[in-house]
Tab-separated table of C-alpha atoms in Angstrom:
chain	number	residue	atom	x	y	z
A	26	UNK	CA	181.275	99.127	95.191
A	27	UNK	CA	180.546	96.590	92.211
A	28	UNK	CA	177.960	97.563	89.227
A	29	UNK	CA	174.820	95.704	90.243
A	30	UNK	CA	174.164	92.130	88.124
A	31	UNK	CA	171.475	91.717	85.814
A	32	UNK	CA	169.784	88.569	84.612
A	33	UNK	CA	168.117	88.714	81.734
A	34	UNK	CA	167.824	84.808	80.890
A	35	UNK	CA	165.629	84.030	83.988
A	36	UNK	CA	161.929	84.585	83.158
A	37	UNK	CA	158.886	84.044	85.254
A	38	UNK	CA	157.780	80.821	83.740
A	39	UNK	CA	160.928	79.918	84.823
A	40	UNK	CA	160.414	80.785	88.560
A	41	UNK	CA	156.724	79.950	88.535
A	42	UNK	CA	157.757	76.341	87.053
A	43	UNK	CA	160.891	75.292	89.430
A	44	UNK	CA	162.233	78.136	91.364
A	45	UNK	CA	164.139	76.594	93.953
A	46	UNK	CA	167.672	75.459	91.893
A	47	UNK	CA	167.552	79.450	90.540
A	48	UNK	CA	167.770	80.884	93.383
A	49	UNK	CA	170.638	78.139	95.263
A	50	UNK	CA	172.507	79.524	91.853
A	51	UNK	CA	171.416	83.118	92.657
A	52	UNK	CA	172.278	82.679	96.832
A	53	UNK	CA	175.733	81.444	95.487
A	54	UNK	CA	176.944	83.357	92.794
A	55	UNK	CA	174.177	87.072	92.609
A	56	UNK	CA	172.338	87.122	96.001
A	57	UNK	CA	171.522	90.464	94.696
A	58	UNK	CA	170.655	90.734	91.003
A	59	UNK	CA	168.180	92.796	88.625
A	60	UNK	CA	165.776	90.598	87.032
A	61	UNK	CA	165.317	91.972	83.472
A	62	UNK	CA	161.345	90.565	83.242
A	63	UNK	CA	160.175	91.821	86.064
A	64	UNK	CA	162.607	95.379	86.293
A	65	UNK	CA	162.978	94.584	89.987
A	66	UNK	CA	165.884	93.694	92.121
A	67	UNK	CA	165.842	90.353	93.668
A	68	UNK	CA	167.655	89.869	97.117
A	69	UNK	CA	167.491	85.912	98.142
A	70	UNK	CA	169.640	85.825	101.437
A	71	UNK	CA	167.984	84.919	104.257
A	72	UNK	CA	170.205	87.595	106.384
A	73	UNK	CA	169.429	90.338	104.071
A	74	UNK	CA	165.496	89.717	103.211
A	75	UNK	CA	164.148	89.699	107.018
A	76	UNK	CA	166.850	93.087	107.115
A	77	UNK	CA	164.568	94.932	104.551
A	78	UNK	CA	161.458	94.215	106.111
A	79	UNK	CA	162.670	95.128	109.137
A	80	UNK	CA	163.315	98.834	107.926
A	81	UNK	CA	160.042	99.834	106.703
A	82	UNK	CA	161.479	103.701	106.833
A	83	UNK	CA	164.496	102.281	104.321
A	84	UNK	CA	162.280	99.783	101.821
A	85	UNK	CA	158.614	101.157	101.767
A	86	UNK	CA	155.312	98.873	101.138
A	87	UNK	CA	154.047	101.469	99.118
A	88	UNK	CA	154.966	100.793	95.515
A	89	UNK	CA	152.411	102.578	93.078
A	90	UNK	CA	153.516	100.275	90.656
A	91	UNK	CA	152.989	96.602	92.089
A	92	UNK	CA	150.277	94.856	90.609
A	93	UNK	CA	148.145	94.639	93.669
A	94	UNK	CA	146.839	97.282	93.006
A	95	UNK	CA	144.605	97.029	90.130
A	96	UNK	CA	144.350	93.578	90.917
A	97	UNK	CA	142.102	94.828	94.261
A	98	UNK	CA	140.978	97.782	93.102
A	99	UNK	CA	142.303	99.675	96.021
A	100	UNK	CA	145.845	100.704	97.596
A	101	UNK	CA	145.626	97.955	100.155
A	102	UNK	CA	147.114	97.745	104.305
A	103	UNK	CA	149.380	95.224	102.142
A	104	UNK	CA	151.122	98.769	100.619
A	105	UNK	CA	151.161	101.224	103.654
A	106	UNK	CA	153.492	102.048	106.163
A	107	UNK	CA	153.784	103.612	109.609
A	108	UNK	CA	150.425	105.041	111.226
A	109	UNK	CA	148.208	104.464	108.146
A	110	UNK	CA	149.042	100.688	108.206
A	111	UNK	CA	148.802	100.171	111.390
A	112	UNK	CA	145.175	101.932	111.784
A	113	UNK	CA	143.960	99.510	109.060
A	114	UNK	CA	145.281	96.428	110.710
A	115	UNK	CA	144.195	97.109	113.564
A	116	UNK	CA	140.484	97.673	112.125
A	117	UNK	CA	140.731	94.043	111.509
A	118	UNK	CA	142.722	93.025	114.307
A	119	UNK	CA	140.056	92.122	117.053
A	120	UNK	CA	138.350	89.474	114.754
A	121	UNK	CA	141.815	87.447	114.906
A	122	UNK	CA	142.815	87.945	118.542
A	123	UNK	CA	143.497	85.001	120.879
A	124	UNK	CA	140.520	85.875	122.849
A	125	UNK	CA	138.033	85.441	120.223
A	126	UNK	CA	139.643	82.368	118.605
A	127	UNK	CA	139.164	80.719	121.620
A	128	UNK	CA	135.655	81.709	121.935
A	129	UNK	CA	134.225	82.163	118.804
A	130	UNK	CA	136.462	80.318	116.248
A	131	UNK	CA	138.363	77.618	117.734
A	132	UNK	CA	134.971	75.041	117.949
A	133	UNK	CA	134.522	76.171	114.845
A	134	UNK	CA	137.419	75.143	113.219
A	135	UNK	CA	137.426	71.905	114.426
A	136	UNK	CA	133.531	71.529	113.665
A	137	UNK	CA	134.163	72.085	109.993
A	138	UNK	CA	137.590	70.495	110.094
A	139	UNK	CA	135.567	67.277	111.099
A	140	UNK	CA	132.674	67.552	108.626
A	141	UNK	CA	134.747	67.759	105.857
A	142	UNK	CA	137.212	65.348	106.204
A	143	UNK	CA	134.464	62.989	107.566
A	144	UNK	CA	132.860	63.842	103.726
A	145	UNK	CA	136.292	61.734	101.893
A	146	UNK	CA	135.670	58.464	101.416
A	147	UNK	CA	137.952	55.333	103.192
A	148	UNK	CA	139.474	53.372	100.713
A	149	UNK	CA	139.165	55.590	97.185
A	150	UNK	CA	141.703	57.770	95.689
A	151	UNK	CA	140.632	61.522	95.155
A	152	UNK	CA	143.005	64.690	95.057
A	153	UNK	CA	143.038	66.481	98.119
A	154	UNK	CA	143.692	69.691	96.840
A	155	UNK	CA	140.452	70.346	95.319
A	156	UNK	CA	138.145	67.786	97.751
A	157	UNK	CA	139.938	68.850	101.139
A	158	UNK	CA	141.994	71.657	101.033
A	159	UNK	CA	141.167	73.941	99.279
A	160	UNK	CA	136.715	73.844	100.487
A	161	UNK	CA	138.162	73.315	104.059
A	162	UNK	CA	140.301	76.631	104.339
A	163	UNK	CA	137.428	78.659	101.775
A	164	UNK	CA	134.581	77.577	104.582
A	165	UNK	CA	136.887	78.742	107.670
A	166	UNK	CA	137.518	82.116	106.075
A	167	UNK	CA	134.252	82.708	105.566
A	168	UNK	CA	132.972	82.540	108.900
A	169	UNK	CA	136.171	84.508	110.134
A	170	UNK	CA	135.227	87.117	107.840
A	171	UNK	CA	131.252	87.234	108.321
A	172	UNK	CA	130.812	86.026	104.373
A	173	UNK	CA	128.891	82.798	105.104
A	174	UNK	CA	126.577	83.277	102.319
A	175	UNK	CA	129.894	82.907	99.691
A	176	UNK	CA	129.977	79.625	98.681
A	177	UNK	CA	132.976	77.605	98.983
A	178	UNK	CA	133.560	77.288	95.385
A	179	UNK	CA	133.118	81.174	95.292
A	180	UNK	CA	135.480	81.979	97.711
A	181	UNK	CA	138.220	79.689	96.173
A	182	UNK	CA	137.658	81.737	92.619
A	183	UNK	CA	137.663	85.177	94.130
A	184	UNK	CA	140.971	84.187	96.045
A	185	UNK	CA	142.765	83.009	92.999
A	186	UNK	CA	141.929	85.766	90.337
A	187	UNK	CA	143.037	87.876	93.078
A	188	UNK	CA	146.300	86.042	93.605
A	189	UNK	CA	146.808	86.107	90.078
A	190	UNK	CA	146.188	89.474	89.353
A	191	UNK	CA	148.800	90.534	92.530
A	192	UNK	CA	151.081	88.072	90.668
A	193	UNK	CA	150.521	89.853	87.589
A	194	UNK	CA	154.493	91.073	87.474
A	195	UNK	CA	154.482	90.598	83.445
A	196	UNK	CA	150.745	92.576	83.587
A	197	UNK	CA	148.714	90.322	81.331
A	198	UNK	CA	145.439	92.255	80.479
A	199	UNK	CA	143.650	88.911	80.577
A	200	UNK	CA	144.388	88.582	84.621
A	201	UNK	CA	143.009	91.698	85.607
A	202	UNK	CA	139.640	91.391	83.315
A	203	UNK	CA	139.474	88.476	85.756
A	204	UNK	CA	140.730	90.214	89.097
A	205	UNK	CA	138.149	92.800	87.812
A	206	UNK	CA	135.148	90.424	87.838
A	207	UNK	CA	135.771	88.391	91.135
A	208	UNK	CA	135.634	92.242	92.258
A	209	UNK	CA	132.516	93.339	90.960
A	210	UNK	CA	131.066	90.365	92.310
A	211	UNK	CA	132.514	90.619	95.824
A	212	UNK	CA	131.332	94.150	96.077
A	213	UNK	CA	127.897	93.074	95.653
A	214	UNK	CA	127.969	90.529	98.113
A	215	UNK	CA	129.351	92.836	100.885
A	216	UNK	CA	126.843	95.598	99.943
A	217	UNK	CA	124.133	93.164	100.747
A	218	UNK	CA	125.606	91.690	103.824
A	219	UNK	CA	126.260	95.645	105.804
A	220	UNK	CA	122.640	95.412	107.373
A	221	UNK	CA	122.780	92.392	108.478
A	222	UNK	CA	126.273	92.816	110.338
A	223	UNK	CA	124.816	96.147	111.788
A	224	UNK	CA	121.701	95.150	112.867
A	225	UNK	CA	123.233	92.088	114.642
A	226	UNK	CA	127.064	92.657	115.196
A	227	UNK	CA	129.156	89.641	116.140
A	228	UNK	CA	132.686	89.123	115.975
A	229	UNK	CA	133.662	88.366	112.053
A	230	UNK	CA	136.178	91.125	110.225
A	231	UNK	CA	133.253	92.299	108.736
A	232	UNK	CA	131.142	93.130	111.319
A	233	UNK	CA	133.692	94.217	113.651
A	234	UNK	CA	134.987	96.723	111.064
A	235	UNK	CA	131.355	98.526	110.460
A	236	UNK	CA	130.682	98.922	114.112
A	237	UNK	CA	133.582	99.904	115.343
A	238	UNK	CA	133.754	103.053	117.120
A	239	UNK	CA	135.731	105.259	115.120
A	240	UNK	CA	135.656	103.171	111.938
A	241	UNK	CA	137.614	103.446	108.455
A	242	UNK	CA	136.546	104.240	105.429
A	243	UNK	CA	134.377	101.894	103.731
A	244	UNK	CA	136.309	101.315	100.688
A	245	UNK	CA	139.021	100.243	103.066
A	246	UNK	CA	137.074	97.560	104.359
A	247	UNK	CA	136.128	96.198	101.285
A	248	UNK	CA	139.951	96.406	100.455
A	249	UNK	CA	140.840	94.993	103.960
A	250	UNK	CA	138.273	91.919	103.493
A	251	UNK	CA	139.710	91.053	99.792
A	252	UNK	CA	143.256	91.004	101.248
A	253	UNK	CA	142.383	88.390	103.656
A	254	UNK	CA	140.244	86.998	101.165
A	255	UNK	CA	143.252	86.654	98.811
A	256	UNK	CA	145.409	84.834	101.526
A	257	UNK	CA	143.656	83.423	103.579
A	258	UNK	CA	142.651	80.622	101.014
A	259	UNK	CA	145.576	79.839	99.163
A	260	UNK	CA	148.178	80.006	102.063
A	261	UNK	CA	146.501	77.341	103.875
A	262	UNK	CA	145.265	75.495	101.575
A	263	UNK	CA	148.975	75.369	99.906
A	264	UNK	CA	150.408	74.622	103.406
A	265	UNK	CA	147.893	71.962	103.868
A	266	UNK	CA	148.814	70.396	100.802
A	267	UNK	CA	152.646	70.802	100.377
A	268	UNK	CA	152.604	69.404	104.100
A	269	UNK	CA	150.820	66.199	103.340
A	270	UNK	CA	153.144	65.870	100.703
A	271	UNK	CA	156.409	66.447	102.474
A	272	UNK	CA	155.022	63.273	104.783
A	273	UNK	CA	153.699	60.827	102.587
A	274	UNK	CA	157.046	61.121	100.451
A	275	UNK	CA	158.832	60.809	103.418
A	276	UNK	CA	157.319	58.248	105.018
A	277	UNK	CA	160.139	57.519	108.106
A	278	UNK	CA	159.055	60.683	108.744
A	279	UNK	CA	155.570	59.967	108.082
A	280	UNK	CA	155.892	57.316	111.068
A	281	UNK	CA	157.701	59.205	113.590
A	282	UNK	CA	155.565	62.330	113.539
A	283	UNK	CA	152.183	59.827	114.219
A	284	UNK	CA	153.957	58.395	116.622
A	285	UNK	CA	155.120	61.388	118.629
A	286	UNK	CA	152.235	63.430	117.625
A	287	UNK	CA	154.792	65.963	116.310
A	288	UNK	CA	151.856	67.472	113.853
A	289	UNK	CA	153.476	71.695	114.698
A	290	UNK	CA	156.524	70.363	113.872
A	291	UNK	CA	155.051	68.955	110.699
A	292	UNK	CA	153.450	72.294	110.098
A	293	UNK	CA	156.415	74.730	110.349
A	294	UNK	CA	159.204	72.664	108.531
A	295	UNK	CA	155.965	72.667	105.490
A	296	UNK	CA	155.523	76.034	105.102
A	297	UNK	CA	159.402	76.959	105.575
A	298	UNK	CA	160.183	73.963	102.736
A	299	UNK	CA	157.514	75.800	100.423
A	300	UNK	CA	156.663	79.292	101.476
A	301	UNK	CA	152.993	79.664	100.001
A	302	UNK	CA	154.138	83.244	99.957
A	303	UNK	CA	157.189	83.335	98.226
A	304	UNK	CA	158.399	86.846	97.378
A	305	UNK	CA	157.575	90.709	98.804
A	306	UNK	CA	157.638	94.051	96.845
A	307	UNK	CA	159.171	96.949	98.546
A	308	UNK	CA	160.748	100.320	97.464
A	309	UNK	CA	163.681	101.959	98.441
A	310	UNK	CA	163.027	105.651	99.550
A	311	UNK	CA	166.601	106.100	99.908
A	312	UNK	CA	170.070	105.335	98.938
A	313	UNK	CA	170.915	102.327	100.517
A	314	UNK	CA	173.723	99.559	100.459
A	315	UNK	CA	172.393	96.023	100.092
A	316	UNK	CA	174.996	93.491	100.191
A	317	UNK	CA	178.218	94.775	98.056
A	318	UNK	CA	175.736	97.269	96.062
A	319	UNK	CA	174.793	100.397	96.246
A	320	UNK	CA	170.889	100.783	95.461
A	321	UNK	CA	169.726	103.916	94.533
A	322	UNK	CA	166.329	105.845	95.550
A	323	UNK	CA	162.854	104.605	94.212
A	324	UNK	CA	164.097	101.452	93.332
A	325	UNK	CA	161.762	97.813	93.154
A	326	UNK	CA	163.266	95.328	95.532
A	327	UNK	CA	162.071	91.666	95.418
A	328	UNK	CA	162.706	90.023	98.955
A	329	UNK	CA	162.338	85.948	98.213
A	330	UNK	CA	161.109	84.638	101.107
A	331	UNK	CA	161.044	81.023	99.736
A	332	UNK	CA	164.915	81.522	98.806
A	333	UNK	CA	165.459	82.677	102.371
A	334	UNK	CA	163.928	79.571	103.979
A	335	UNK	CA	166.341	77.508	102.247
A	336	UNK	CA	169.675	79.645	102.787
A	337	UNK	CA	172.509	77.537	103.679
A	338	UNK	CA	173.652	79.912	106.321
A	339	UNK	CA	170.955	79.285	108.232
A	340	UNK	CA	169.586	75.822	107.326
A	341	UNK	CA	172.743	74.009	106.307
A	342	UNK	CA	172.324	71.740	103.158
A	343	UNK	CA	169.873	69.661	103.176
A	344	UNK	CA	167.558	72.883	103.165
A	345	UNK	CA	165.965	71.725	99.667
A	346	UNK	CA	164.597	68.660	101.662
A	347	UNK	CA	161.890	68.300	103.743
A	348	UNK	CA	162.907	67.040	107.052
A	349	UNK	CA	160.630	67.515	110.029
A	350	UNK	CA	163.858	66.916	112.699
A	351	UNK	CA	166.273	69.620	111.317
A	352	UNK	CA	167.510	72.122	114.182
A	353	UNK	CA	165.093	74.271	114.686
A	354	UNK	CA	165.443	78.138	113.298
A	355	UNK	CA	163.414	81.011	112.729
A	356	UNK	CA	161.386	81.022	109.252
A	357	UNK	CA	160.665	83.939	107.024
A	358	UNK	CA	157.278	82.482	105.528
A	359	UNK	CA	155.270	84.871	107.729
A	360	UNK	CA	157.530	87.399	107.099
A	361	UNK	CA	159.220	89.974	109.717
A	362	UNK	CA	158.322	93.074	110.529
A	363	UNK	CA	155.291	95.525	110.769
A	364	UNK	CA	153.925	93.418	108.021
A	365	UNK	CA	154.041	89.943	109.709
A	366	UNK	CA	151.254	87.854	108.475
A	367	UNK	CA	148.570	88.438	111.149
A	368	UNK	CA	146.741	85.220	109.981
A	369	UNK	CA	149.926	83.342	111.455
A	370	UNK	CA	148.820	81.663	114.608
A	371	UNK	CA	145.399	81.166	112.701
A	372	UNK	CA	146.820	78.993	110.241
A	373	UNK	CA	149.145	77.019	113.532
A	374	UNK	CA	145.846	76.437	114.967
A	375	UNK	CA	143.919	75.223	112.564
A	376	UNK	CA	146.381	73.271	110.454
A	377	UNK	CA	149.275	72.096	113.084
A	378	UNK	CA	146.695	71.750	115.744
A	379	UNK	CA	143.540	70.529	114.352
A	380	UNK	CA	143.371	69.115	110.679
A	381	UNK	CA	146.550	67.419	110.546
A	382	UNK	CA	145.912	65.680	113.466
A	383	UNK	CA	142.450	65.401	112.180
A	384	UNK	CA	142.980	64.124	108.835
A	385	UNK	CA	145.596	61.645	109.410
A	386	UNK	CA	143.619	60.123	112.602
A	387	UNK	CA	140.998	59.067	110.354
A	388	UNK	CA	143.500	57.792	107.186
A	389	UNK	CA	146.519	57.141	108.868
A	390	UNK	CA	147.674	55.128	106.006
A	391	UNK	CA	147.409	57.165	103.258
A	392	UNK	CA	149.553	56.764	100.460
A	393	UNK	CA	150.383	58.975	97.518
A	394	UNK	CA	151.681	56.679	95.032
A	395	UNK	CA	152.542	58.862	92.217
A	396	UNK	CA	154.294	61.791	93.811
A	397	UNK	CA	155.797	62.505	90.226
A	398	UNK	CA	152.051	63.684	89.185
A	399	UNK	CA	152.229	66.279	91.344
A	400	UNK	CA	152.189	69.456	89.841
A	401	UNK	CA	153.922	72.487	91.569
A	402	UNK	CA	153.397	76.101	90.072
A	403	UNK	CA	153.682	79.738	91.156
A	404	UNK	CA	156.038	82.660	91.412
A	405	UNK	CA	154.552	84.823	94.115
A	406	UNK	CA	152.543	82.222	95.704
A	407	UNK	CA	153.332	78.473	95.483
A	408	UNK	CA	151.923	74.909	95.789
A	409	UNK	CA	150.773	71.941	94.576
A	410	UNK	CA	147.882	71.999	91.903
A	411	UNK	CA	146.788	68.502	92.686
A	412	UNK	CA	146.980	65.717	95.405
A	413	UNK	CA	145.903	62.337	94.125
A	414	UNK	CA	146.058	60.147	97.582
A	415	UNK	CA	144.903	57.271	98.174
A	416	UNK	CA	142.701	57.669	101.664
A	417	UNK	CA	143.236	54.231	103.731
């Protein structure tokens, strides 16, 4: 058994910058190497990431020292295992099932799909990131969630200091006095919103969670509500974005897809191209052999999702591209496991199904006509910061 590598010339800047030709170096020559910044062990083969979450008894959630956890305050669902995770979930579970996104939430996405891309204007250039995608995925959350009296602009801020602070791996102070803040001021709001869900209960996360029969803890709702809070904005809103992207610079693509109405398609080969999750925490409560190394008990282990979706093994090598009519094969960007995302087929429907189809109905000539001014930036959660398009 070989001595485990360590890299000690990657930093975080340098991930959170341009990730992707790191870890094709780190897939061919250390699929399994400690990362002196962050004191974790990073695994980026596709094969061996969806293994470890797969074997929640083997590589734990529960890592007291991720920084999750004083970025919400709370030990989150995100960091449990076994019974305790799955009661949690499950608290949440019935505002996302099939049956109520058909009858509460589908008309609803579409209703605000339509208003706000019927607010761009034909003909001018604006950046989608901040006038479309990000408001768009802020307003669906909060009706999902029963926050309707959040603003847009105050659910995109609480989602990102939150994000940040999770991200925190190098634990600047400076990101969780802001992760702090966004949760003083989320507290308040859901203080003032419990009579209202219990005096007339509907079917929002919220609500659902208060009058449920045998309900949990209230500082595990709060905790529950952030979580989805802290997702549920960026990961669609990335998608969104790194999607329209991946078309307009491919425009043969671009054609084909509005011609076949191929918008799924579209969807998945987005968010496997740039996984707007790109890396999981979890422990090892064991010795265990990963790849050619021994790993000892208590260790950090780094599974890199967005390494994973480009693996060679599995996606040949052309993986760094975006290409809508590759073979298909199973992505990790909604991970595996107990932990899979459980916003996934939320995000299908209202992306792949409605505002894609949506958006580029209305401007089906849109052009981005600087795709080098794009900037791309984020270690544990990735997209672009801007979209200048031109809506036509």
């Amino acid at each position: 058994m070989r001595d485990l590598p360590v890299d000690e010339a990657v930093t975080l800047a340098d991930l959170s910058r341009d990730p992707y030709p790191i870890y094709k170096r780190m897939r061919a020559e250390t699929p399994v190497v400690r990362m002196a910044q962050t004191k974790r062990i990073l695994v980026t083969k596709a094969d061996l990431t969806k293994w470890i979450k797969e074997n929640p008894e083997i590589f734990s959630s529960d890592d007291p020292t991720t920084p999750m956890k004083p970025a919400f305050q709370a030990h989150t669902l995100m960091r449990k295992d076994g019974d305790e995770h799955r009661a949690e979930r499950m608290a949440m579970q019935p505002a996302f099932s099939p049956k109520v996104i058909r009858t509460d939430w589908g008309e609803l996405y579409r209703k605000i799909a339509e208003d706000y891309v019927g607010r761009l204007p034909r003909g001018e250039t604006v950046d989608l990131f901040t006038d479309l995608c990000g408001p768009v995925a802020a307003r669906i959350l909060a009706h999902m969630l029963g926050l309707e009296e959040a603003t847009d602009a105050q659910m995109q801020d609480w989602s990102q200091r939150l994000i940040d602070g999770a991200g925190n791996f190098g634990y600047d102070p400076a990101l969780f006095e802001a992760s702090d803040a966004a949760n003083a001021q989320m507290n308040a709001l859901f203080d003032r919103l419990i009579p209202r869900h219990q005096s007339e209960p509907n079917n929002s996360a919220f609500s659902v969670m208060l009058n449920a029969k045998n309900p949990i803890p209230l500082s595990q709702m709060y905790a529950n509500i952030k979580i989805a809070i802290g997702g549920g904005i960026n990961e669609p809103r990335d998608a969104l974005a790194t999607i329209v992207y991946g078309l307009l610079t491919n425009p043969d693509q671009f054609e084909e897809v509005k011609r076949r109405d191929l918008w799924m398609d579209a969807f998945e080969e987005g968010v496997r191209w740039v996984a707007p999750i790109q890396v999981s925490g979890r422990r090892t409560t064991q010795e265990v052999q990963i790849g050619d190394y021994l790993i000892g008990p208590e260790e950090r282990v780094m599974t890199i999702q967005a390494s994973a979706n480009r693996d060679e093994a599995i996606f040949g090598d052309d993986g760094e591209e975006y290409n809508v009519f590759r073979d298909k094969h199973p992505h990790q960007s909604f991970g595996s496991g107990p932990h899979h995302c459980a916003g996934a087929h939320v995000a299908r429907r209202t992306l792949g199904e409605i505002m894609l189809p949506l958006l580029f109905d209305r401007f089906p000539n849109m052009t981005l006509e600087r795709p080098q001014d794009v900037v791309w930036s984020g270690f544990g959660f990735r997209g672009p910061l801007n979209l200048p398009v031109t809506l036509n």
